[in-house]
XYZ file of C-alpha atoms in Angstrom:
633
model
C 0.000 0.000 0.000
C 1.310 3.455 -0.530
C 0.916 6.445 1.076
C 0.350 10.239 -0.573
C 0.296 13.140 1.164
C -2.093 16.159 0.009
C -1.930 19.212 1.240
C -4.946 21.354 1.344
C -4.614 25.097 0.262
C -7.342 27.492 0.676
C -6.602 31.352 0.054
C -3.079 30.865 0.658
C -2.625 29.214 -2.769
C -2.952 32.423 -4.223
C 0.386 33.953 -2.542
C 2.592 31.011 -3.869
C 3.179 33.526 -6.815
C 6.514 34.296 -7.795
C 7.416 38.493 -7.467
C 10.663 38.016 -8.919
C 8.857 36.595 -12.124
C 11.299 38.584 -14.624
C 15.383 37.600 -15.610
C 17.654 39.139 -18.067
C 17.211 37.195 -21.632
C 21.656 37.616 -22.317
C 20.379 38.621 -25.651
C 22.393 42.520 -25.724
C 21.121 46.040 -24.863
C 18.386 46.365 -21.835
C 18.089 42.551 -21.739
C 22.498 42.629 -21.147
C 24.681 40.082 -22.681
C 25.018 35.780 -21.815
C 26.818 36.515 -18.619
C 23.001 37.367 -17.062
C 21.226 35.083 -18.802
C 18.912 33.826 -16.439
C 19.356 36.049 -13.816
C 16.315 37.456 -12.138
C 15.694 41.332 -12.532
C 15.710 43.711 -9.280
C 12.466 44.378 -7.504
C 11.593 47.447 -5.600
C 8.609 49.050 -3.587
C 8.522 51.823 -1.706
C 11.015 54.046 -0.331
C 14.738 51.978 -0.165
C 17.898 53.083 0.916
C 21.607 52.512 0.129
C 20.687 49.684 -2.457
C 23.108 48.267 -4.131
C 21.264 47.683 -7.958
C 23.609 45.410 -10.541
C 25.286 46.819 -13.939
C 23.170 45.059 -16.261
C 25.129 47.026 -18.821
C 28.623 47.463 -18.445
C 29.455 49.612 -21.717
C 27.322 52.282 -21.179
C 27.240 51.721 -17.020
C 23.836 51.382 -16.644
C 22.090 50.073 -13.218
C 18.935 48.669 -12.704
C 16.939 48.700 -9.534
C 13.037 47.597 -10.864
C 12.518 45.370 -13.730
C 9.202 45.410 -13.771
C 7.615 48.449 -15.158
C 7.542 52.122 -13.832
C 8.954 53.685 -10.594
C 8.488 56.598 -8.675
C 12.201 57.704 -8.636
C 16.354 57.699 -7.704
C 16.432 59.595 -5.069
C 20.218 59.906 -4.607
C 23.530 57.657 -6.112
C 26.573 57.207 -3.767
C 30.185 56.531 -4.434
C 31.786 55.030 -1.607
C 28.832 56.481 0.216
C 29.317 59.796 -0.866
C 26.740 61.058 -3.129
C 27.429 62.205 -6.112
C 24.506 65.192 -6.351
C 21.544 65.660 -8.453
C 20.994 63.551 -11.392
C 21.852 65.940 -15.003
C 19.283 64.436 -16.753
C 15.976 62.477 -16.798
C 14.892 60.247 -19.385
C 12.091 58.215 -20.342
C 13.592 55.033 -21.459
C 16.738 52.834 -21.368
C 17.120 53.986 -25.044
C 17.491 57.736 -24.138
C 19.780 56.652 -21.134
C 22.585 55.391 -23.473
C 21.936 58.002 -25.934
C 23.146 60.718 -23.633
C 26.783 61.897 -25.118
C 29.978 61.912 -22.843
C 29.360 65.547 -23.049
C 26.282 65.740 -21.770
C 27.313 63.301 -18.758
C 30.733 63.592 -18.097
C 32.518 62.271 -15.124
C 30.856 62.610 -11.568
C 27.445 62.625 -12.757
C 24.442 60.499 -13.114
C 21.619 60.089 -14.999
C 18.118 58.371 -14.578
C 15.457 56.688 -16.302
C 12.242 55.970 -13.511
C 10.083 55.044 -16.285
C 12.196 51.752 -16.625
C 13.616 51.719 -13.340
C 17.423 52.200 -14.653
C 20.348 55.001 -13.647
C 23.308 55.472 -15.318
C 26.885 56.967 -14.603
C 29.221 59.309 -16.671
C 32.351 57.663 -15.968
C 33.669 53.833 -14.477
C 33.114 53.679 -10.627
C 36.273 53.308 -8.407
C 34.121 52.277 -5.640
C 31.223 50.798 -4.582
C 27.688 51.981 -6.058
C 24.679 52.276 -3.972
C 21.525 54.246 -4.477
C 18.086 55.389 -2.541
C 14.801 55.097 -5.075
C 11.455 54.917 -5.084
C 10.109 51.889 -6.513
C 7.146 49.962 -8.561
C 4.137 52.570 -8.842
C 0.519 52.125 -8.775
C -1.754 53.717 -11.159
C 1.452 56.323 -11.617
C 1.318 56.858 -8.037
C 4.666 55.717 -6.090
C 3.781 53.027 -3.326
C 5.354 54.430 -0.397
C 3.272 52.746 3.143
C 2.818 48.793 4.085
C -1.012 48.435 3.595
C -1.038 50.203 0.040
C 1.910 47.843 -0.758
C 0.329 44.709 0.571
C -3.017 45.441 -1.164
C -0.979 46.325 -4.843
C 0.820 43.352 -4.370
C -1.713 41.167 -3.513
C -3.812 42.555 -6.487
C -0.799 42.974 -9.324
C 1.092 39.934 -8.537
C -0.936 37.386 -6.408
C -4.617 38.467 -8.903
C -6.431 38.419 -6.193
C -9.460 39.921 -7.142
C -9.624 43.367 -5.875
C -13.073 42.617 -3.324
C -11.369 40.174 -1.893
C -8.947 42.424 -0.344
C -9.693 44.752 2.575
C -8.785 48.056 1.353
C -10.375 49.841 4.712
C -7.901 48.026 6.683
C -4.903 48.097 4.495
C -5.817 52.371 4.911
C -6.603 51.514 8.834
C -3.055 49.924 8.806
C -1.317 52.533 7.456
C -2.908 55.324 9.432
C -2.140 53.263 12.523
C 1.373 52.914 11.250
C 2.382 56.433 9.529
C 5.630 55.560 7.833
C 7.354 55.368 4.770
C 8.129 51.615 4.418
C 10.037 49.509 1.381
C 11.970 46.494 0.395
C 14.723 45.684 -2.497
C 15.075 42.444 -3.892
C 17.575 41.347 -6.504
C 19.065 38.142 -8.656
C 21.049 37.340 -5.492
C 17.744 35.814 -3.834
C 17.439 32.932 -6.565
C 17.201 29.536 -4.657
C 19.400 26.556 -5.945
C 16.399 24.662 -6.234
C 13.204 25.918 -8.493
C 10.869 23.524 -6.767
C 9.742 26.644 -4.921
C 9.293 29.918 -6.010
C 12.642 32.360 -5.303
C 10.554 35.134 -3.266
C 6.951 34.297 -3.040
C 4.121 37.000 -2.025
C 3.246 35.431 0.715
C 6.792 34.940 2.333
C 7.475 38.535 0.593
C 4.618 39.697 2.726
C 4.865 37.617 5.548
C 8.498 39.113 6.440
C 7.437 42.479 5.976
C 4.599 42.211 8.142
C 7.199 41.409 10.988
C 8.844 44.311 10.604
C 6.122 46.616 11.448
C 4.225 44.585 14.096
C 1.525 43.933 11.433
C -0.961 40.846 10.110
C -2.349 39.670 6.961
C -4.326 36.963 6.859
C -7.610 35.745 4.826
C -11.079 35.293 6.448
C -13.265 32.580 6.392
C -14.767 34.257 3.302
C -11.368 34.533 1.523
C -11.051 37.802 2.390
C -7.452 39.656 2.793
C -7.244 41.703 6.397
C -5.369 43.337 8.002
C -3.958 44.911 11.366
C -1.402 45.523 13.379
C -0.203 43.360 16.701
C -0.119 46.026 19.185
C -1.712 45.927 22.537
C -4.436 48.808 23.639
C -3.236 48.959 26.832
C -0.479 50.691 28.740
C 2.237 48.640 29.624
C 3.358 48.263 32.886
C 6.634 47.621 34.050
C 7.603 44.300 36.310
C 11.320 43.878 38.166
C 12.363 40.934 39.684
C 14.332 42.976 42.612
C 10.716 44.969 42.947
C 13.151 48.182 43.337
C 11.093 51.548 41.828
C 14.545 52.234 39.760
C 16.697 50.603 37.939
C 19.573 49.525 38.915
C 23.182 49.780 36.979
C 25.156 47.003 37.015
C 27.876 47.963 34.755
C 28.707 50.052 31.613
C 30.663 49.394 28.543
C 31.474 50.365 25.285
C 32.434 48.753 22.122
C 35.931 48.813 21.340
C 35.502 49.834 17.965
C 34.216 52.623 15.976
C 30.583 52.283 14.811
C 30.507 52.091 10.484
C 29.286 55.517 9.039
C 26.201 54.616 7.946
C 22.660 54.657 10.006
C 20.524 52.198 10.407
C 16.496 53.667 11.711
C 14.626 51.106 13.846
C 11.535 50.476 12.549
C 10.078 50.917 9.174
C 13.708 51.969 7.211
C 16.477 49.467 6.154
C 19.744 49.613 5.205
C 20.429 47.152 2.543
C 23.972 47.940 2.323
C 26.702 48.494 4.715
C 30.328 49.848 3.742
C 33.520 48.242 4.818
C 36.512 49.934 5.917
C 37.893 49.928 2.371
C 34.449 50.494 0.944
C 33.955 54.183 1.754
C 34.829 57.441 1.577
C 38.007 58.275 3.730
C 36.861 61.810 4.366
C 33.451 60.033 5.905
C 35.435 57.303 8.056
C 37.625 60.022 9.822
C 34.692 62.087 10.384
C 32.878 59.087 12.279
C 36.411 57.898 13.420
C 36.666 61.379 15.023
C 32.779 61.475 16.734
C 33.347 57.926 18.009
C 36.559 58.491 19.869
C 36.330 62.025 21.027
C 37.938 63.376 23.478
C 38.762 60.609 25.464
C 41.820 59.034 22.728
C 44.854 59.273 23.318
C 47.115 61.917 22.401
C 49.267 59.798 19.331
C 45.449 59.000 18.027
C 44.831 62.233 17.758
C 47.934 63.079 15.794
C 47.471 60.145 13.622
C 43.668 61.095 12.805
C 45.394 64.574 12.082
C 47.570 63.639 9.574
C 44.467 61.753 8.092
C 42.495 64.774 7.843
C 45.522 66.105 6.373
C 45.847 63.900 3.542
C 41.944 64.039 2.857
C 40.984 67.806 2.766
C 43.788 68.226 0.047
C 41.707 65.521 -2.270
C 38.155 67.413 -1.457
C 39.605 71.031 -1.891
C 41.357 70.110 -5.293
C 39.311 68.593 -7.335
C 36.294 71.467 -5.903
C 38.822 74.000 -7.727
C 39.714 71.751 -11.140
C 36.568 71.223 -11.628
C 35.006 73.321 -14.332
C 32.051 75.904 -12.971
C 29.083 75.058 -14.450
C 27.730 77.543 -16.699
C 25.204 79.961 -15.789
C 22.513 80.341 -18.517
C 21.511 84.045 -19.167
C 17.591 84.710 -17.835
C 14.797 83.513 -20.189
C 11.658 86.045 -19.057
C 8.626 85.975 -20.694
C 7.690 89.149 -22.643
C 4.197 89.734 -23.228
C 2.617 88.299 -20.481
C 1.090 91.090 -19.496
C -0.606 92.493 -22.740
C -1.576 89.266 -23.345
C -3.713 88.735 -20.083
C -5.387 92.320 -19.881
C -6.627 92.168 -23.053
C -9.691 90.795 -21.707
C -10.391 94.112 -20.372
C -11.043 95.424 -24.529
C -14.609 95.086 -25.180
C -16.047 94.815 -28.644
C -18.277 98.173 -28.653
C -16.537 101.445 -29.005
C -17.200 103.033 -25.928
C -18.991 101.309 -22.990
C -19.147 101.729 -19.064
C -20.975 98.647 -17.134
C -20.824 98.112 -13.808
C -22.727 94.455 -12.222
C -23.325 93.106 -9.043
C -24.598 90.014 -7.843
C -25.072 86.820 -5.888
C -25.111 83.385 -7.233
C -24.799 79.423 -6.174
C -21.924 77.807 -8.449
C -22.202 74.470 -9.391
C -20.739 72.889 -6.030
C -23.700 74.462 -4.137
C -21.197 77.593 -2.932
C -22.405 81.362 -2.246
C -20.835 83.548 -4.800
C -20.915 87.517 -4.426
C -19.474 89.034 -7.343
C -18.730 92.907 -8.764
C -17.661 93.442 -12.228
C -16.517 96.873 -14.066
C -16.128 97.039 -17.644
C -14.702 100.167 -19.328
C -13.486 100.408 -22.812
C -13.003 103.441 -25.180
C -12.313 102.750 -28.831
C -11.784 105.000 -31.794
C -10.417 104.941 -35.598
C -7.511 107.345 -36.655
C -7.182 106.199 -39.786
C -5.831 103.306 -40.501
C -4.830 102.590 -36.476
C -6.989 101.683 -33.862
C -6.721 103.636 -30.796
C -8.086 102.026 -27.483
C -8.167 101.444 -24.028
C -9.612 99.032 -21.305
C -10.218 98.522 -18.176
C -11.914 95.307 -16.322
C -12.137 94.928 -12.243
C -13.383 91.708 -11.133
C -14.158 91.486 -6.953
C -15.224 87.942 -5.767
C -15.931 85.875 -2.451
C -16.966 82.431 -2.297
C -18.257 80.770 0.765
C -18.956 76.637 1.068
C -19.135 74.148 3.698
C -15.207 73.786 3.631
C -13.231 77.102 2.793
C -13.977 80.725 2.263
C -12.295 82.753 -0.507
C -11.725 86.501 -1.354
C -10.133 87.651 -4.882
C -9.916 91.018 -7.002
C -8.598 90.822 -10.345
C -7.648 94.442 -12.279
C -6.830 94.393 -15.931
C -5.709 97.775 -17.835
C -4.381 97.671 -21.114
C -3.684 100.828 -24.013
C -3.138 100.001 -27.404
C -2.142 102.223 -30.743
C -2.331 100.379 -33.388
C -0.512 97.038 -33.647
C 2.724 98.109 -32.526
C 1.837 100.253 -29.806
C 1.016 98.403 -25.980
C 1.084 98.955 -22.528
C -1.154 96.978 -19.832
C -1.184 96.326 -16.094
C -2.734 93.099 -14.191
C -2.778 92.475 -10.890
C -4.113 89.872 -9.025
C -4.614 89.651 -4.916
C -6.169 86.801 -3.264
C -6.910 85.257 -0.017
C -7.833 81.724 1.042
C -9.209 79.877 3.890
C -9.958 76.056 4.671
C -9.943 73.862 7.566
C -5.711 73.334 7.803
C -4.938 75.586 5.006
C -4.522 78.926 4.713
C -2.952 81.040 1.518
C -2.669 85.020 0.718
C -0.681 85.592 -2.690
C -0.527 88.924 -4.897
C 0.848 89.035 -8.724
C 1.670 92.114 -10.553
C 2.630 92.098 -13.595
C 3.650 95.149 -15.972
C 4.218 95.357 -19.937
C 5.074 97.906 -22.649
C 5.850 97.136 -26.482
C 7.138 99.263 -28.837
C 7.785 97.156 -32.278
C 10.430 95.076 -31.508
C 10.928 96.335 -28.083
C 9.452 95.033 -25.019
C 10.067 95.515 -21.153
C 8.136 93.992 -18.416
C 8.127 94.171 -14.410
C 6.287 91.211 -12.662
C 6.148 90.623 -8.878
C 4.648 87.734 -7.346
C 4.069 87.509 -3.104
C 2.978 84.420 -1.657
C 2.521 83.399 1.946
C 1.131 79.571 2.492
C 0.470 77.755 6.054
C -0.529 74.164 5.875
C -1.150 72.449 9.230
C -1.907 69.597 7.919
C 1.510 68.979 6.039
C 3.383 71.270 9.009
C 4.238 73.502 6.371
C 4.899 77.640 6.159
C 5.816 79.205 3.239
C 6.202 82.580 2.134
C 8.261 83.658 -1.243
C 9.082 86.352 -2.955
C 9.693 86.565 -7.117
C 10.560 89.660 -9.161
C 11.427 89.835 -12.708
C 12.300 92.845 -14.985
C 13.866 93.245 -18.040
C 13.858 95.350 -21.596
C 14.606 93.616 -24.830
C 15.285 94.411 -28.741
C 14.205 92.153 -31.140
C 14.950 92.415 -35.485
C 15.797 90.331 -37.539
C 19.716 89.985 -37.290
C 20.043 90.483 -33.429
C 18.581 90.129 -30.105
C 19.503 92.328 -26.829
C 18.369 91.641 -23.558
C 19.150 93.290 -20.113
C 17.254 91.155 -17.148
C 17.105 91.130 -13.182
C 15.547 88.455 -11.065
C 15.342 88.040 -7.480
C 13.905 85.140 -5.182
C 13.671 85.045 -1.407
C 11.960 82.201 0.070
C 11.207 80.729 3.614
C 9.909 77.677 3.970
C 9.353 75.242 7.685
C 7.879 71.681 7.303
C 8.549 68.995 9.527
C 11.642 67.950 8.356
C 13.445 71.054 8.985
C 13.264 75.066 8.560
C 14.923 76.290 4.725
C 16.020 80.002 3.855
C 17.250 81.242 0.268
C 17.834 84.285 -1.282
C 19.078 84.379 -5.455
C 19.492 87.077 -7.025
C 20.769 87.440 -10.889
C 21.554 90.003 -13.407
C 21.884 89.038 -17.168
C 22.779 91.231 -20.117
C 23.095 89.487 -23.812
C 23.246 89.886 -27.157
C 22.589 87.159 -29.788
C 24.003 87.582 -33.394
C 21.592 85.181 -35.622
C 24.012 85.739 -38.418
C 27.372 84.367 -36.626
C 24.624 82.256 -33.815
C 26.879 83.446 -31.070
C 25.640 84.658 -27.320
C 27.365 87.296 -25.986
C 26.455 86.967 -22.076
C 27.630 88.659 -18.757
C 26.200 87.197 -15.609
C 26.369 87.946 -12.216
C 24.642 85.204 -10.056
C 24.148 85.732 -6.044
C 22.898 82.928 -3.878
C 22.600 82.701 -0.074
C 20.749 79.640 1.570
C 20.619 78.433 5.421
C 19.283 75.114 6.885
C 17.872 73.276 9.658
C 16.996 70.311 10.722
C 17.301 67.401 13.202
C 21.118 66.367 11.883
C 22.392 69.647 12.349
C 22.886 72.908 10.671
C 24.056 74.059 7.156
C 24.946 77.717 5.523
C 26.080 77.869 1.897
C 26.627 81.244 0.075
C 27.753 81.421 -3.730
C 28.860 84.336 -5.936
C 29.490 83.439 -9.163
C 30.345 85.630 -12.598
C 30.166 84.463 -15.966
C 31.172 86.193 -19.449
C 30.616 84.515 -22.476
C 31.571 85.619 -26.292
C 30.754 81.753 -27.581
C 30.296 78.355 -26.488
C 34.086 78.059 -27.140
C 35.098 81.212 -25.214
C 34.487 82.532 -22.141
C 35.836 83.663 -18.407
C 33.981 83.274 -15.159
C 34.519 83.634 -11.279
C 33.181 81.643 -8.422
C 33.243 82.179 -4.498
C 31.431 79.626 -2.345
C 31.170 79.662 1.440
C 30.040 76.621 3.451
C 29.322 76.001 7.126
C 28.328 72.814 8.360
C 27.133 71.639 11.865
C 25.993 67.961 12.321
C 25.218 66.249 15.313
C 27.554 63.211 14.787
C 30.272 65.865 15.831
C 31.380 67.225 12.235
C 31.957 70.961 12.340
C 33.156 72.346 8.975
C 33.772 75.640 7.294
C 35.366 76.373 4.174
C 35.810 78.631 1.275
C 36.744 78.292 -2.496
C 37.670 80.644 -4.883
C 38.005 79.928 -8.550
C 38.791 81.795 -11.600
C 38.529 80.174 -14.803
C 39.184 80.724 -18.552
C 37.781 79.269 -21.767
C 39.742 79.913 -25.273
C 38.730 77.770 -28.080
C 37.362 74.769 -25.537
C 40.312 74.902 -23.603
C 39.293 75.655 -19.747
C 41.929 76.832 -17.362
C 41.098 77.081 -13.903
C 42.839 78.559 -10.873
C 42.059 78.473 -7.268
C 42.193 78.623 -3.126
C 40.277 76.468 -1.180
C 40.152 76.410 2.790
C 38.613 74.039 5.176
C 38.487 74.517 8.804
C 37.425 71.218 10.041
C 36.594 69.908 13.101
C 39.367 72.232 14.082
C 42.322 71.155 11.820
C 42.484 74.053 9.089
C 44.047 72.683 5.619
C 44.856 75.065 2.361
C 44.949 74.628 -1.239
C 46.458 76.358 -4.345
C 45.707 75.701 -7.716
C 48.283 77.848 -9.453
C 51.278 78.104 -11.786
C 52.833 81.396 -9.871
C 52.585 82.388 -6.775
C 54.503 85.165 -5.121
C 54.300 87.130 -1.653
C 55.178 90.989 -1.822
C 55.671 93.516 1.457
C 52.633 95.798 1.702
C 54.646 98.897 -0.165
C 54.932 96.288 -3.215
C 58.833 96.781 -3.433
C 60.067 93.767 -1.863
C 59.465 90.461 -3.023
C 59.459 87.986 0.517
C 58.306 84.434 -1.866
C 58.521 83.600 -6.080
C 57.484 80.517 -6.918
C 57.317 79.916 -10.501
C 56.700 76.594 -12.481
C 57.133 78.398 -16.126
C-alpha cells in the first residue's frame, strides 16, 4: 500500500506567486549580454535606501533597480557612500539613457530613467555603487506605506481579485502605522532549487509584516485583512528585585568605531553596509573622530590629524579643477502682461458697465461678485486707438473654505505696434488646515520690436496639515530688442523664500543680473552674468549655511571667463563641524578651460589650504620687496 500526502490550500494558494517573475534574456542592450542570462531582474517598492542595484550594462554603465515596469524615482547615487549630487538628466527610457553623449554626462554625474527603473553613470566607478529610489508605482502613483503595498501586491502579482482584499484596513493599517516603508530584492535571492518559487508574495509579505508589528491573513470568506499586533493597553513595568529604579550594574562600550552609515529602527532598512575599504576616507575620519572624542589618546589624535591632512587636500582640489558650471543668461517671458489684460477690450466702441450680484456655483457655494467694464475705442485712420479697463471682486463661501479675490486688468493700445497693460491679481484663502494670501503684478510695454516687463509675485502659504509655512518672494524685470539679425536683452531676477515643514526650517535668497546679445548671423551669445545665492538650513542632523557668488562672461560656447566664491558652514550632530571657502577663476579659449584656485577648510578644528596655481609670489605691503617667487614656467 502506498501512502500520498495532500496538502490542502485554501486562500493561501494564491500567494505562492513568484514576485521576482522577470530575468535578463543575455540577448544585448536592456536585456544585457550571456553573462546574465537567467538572472532574475531587481524588484523594488517603496522608499529603499543605500541599495546596491547590478550593472546590467557594463558599456554604457547602466544600473537597474526595478525590472518590472515604472517607478516613482532615484532619489540619490553614492560613491563610496558619498553622493554624487543631483541627477543631469531624466529620461524616459533605457534607449534615451545610453543616448546621452559623454558631453552631456561627463565624469561625476548620473543620470536616470524611472520610467524603466534604470540610472546610469558618466564615468567607471572606483568604488562601490549604492543608491536610494522609489520603486514599482501604482496607477502612476509611487507606493510608499505597508497596507497600500500589501493590497498592490496582492492585487498585481498574487490576482487576487480586488473585493477580496480589505482596502479599509490596508488604509486603517497605514494610518495606525504612519511611515514610509520599502523592500529591495535582486538576482542574489534565486534559490538553488526551483521547486519553490525564489521570493513568493506570501513569504514577501509575511516578512514584511514582521517588521512593522503587522498581520495579513484571509477570512473565512477569503477575504485579505489586516492589522497591526499592538496591545491597547499601557504597559506596565515588572522587576524581579521589585526596586522603583533601575539599577546599573555595569557600563561598557564597544571597542571599535561604529561604520558611518545609520541604520532607523523600525520601518527603514539599510540594505547595504560599507567596509573599511568600501567608503569614503573623508566620511570614516569624520565618524572615526565622533566615536573616539575626546577621550583618545594623544598619538590618536595626531594620527587622525595627519588623516584629515591627507583628505581635505583631495576634497579642496578637485572642488577648484573642476570646471564651474555655466550659468545660462535669464529667459523672461515678454508679453505676459498684454496678453492677459486684453480681456479688459470690449467689442463696442465706448462702454461703461458696472454688475453686481449673488449666485450658487455648481458645487452648491455662495458667490458675491462685482464686475466693471470700461473700454473706449476709436479709428484714426488706418490705427486703432483704445483702451480698457476690467475689475473683477469675488468671495466664495462653502461648507469647507472661504475665498476673497480682485482681479484688475488695464491695457492701451495704438495700433498694432503700440502696448502697454497692467494686471494684478490679490487673493486670499481659507480652509480647515490651510490657509494662503498671494498677490501678482505684472507690468508690460511694447514698442515694435521692443518690449520691457516688471512682474512681482508675493505668496505666503500655512498648511497644518503637512506642518508647512511658506512665504516667497519673485521679481522679474527686463527690456529687450528684437529684429531680424540680433537680439539684446538686459534682465534682473530676485527670489527670497522661507519655507518650515517637519523635516526642517529652509532660507534662500538668489538674485541674478543678465545682459546678452545674440548675433543670428554668426549664432553666437554674448552673455555677462552675475549670479548671487545665499541659503541656510535646519533640521534634526544639524545645521548648514552655503553662500555662492558666481560671474560668468561669455563671447561663444568656445570662449568665455567666469569667477566663483562659495562659502560653506556645516554643523551635524555626529560631531562634524566644517567651514570652508573656495575661490576659482577660470578661462575658456577655443574649448580649452583653465582654472585657478584657493580652497580652505576649517574642520573639526584642523584648518588645511589649497592652491591651484602656476605662480605664486608674496610681496611687502609697499609692493617693493618680493618675501616668496614661486614659478613653475
Amino acid at each position: 500500500m502506498a501512502n500520498a500526502q495532500l496538502p490542502l490550500l485554501g486562500p493561501e494558494a494564491e500567494l505562492k506567486k513568484e514576485v521576482l517573475k522577470s530575468s535578463y534574456a543575455g540577448t544585448g542592450a536592456s536585456e544585457s549580454l550571456a553573462d546574465f542570462k537567467g538572472q532574475l531582474k531587481p524588484f523594488a517598492i517603496g522608499t529603499v535606501e543605500n541599495i546596491e542595484p547590478p550593472m546590467f550594462d557594463m558599456e554604457y554603465l547602466v544600473y537597474q533597480y526595478h525590472g518590472y515596469g515604472p517607478t516613482g524615482d532615484v532619489l540619490a547615487v553614492y560613491e563610496n557612500a558619498l553622493p554624487l549630487g543631483a541627477a543631469r538628466y531624466t529620461v524616459a527610457s533605457y534607449e534615451e539613457l545610453i543616448g546621452l553623449t559623454a558631453k552631456q554626462l561627463p565624469p561625476g554625474t548620473w543620470a536616470k530613467a524611472p520610467a524603466v527603473g534604470m540610472y546610469r553613470l558618466g564615468a567607471e566607478p572606483f568604488g562601490k555603487i549604492t543608491a536610494d529610489v522609489i520603486g514599482a508605482t501604482d496607477r502612476g502613483q509611487p507606493l510608499s506605506s505597508f497596507g497600500a503595498i500589501a493590497a498592490w501586491m496582492l492585487r498585481e502579482i498574487a490576482g487576487v481579485p480586488a473585493d477580496k482584499i480589505d482596502t479599509d484596513g490596508a488604509e486603517a493599517l497605514d494610518r495606525d502605522f504612519p511611515h514610509t516603508w520599502g523592500n529591495y530584492l535582486d538576482g542574489r535571492d534565486e534559490p538553488e532549487d526551483d521547486s519553490d518559487p525564489a521570493i513568493s508574495v506570501g513569504d514577501f509579505l509575511r516578512e514584511a509584516a514582521s517588521h512593522v508589528a503587522a498581520y495579513v491573513f484571509p477570512d473565512r470568506d477569503g477575504i485579505w485583512r489586516f492589522g497591526r499586533n499592538v496591545s491597547s493597553k499601557a504597559p506596565i513595568m515588572l522587576r524581579q528585585s521589585k526596586a522603583s529604579a533601575p539599577v546599573v550594574l555595569s557600563i561598557a562600550m564597544p571597542a571599535t568605531a561604529t561604520r558611518a552609515h545609520k541604520v532607523r529602527v523600525g520601518s527603514r532598512r539599510c540594505f547595504v553596509t560599507h567596509s573599511d575599504d568600501e567608503i569614503s576616507s573623508a566620511l570614516k575620519d569624520a565618524v572615526d573622530e565622533a566615536v573616539n572624542g575626546v577621550g583618545q589618546k594623544v598619538d590618536e589624535v595626531q594620527a587622525g590629524v595627519d588623516d584629515i591632512r591627507k583628505n581635505f587636500k583631495s576634497l579642496v582640489l578637485p572642488a577648484m579643477v573642476e570646471p564651474i558650471a555655466d550659468l545660462k543668461e535669464l529667459n523672461l517671458k515678454y508679453g505676459e502682461a498684454i496678453g492677459k489684460a486684453q480681456g479688459a477690450l470690449h467689442r463696442e466702441n465706448h462702454i461703461a458697465i458696472t454688475a453686481l450680484g449673488t449666485r450658487v456655483d455648481e458645487n452648491g457655494n455662495l458667490v458675491a461678485e462685482q464686475i466693471t467694464q470700461l473700454t473706449s475705442r476709436v479709428e484714426n485712420g488706418e490705427e486703432t486707438v483704445e483702451a480698457g479697463f476690467k475689475n473683477v471682486r469675488e468671495t466664495i463661501a462653502g461648507l469647507d473654505f472661504a475665498s476673497a479675490s480682485e482681479v484688475t486688468q488695464m491695457i492701451a493700445e495704438y495700433g498694432e505696434d503700440v502696448s502697454a497693460a497692467f494686471r494684478e491679481e490679490r487673493r486670499v484663502r481659507a480652509e480647515d488646515d490651510e490657509a494662503l494670501a498671494e498677490s501678482i503684478t505684472d507690468m508690460g510695454v511694447r514698442i515694435g520690436d521692443t518690449e520691457g516687463k516688471i512682474s512681482e509675485l508675493e505668496r505666503i502659504v500655512i498648511d497644518e496639515g503637512g506642518d508647512g509655512a511658506l512665504a516667497e518672494r519673485i521679481e522679474e524685470l527686463g527690456v529687450k530688442i528684437e529684429d531680424e539679425t540680433e537680439a539684446r536683452e538686459a534682465a534682473i531676477q530676485g527670489i527670497e523664500r522661507a519655507y518650515i515643514d517637519a523635516d526642517g526650517v529652509v532660507a534662500e535668497s538668489v538674485k541674478t543680473l543678465s545682459s546678452s546679445v545674440f548675433d543670428e548671423a554668426s549664432g553666437n551669445s554674448i552673455v555677462s552674468i552675475i549670479k548671487a545665492n545665499a541659503k541656510t538650513q535646519v533640521d534634526d542632523n544639524g545645521a548648514r549655511a552655503e553662500q555662492i557668488n558666481a560671474i560668468n562672461t561669455r563671447l561663444n560656447p568656445q570662449n568665455g571667463a567666469s569667477y566663483e566664491q562659495n562659502v560653506q558652514l556645516i554643523s551635524d550632530i555626529n560631531g562634524l563641524m566644517s567651514s570652508q571657502v573656495t575661490f576659482k577663476v577660470q578661462t575658456e579659449v577655443n574649448g580649452t578651460k583653465v582654472v585657478g584656485g584657493l580652497g580652505i577648510i576649517n574642520q573639526n578644528g584642523y584648518v588645511d589650504t589649497a592652491f591651484t596655481t602656476d605662480a605664486f609670489s608674496i610681496w611687502t605691503p609697499t609692493g617693493k620687496q618680493p618675501l616668496l617667487i614661486v614659478d613653475c614656467h
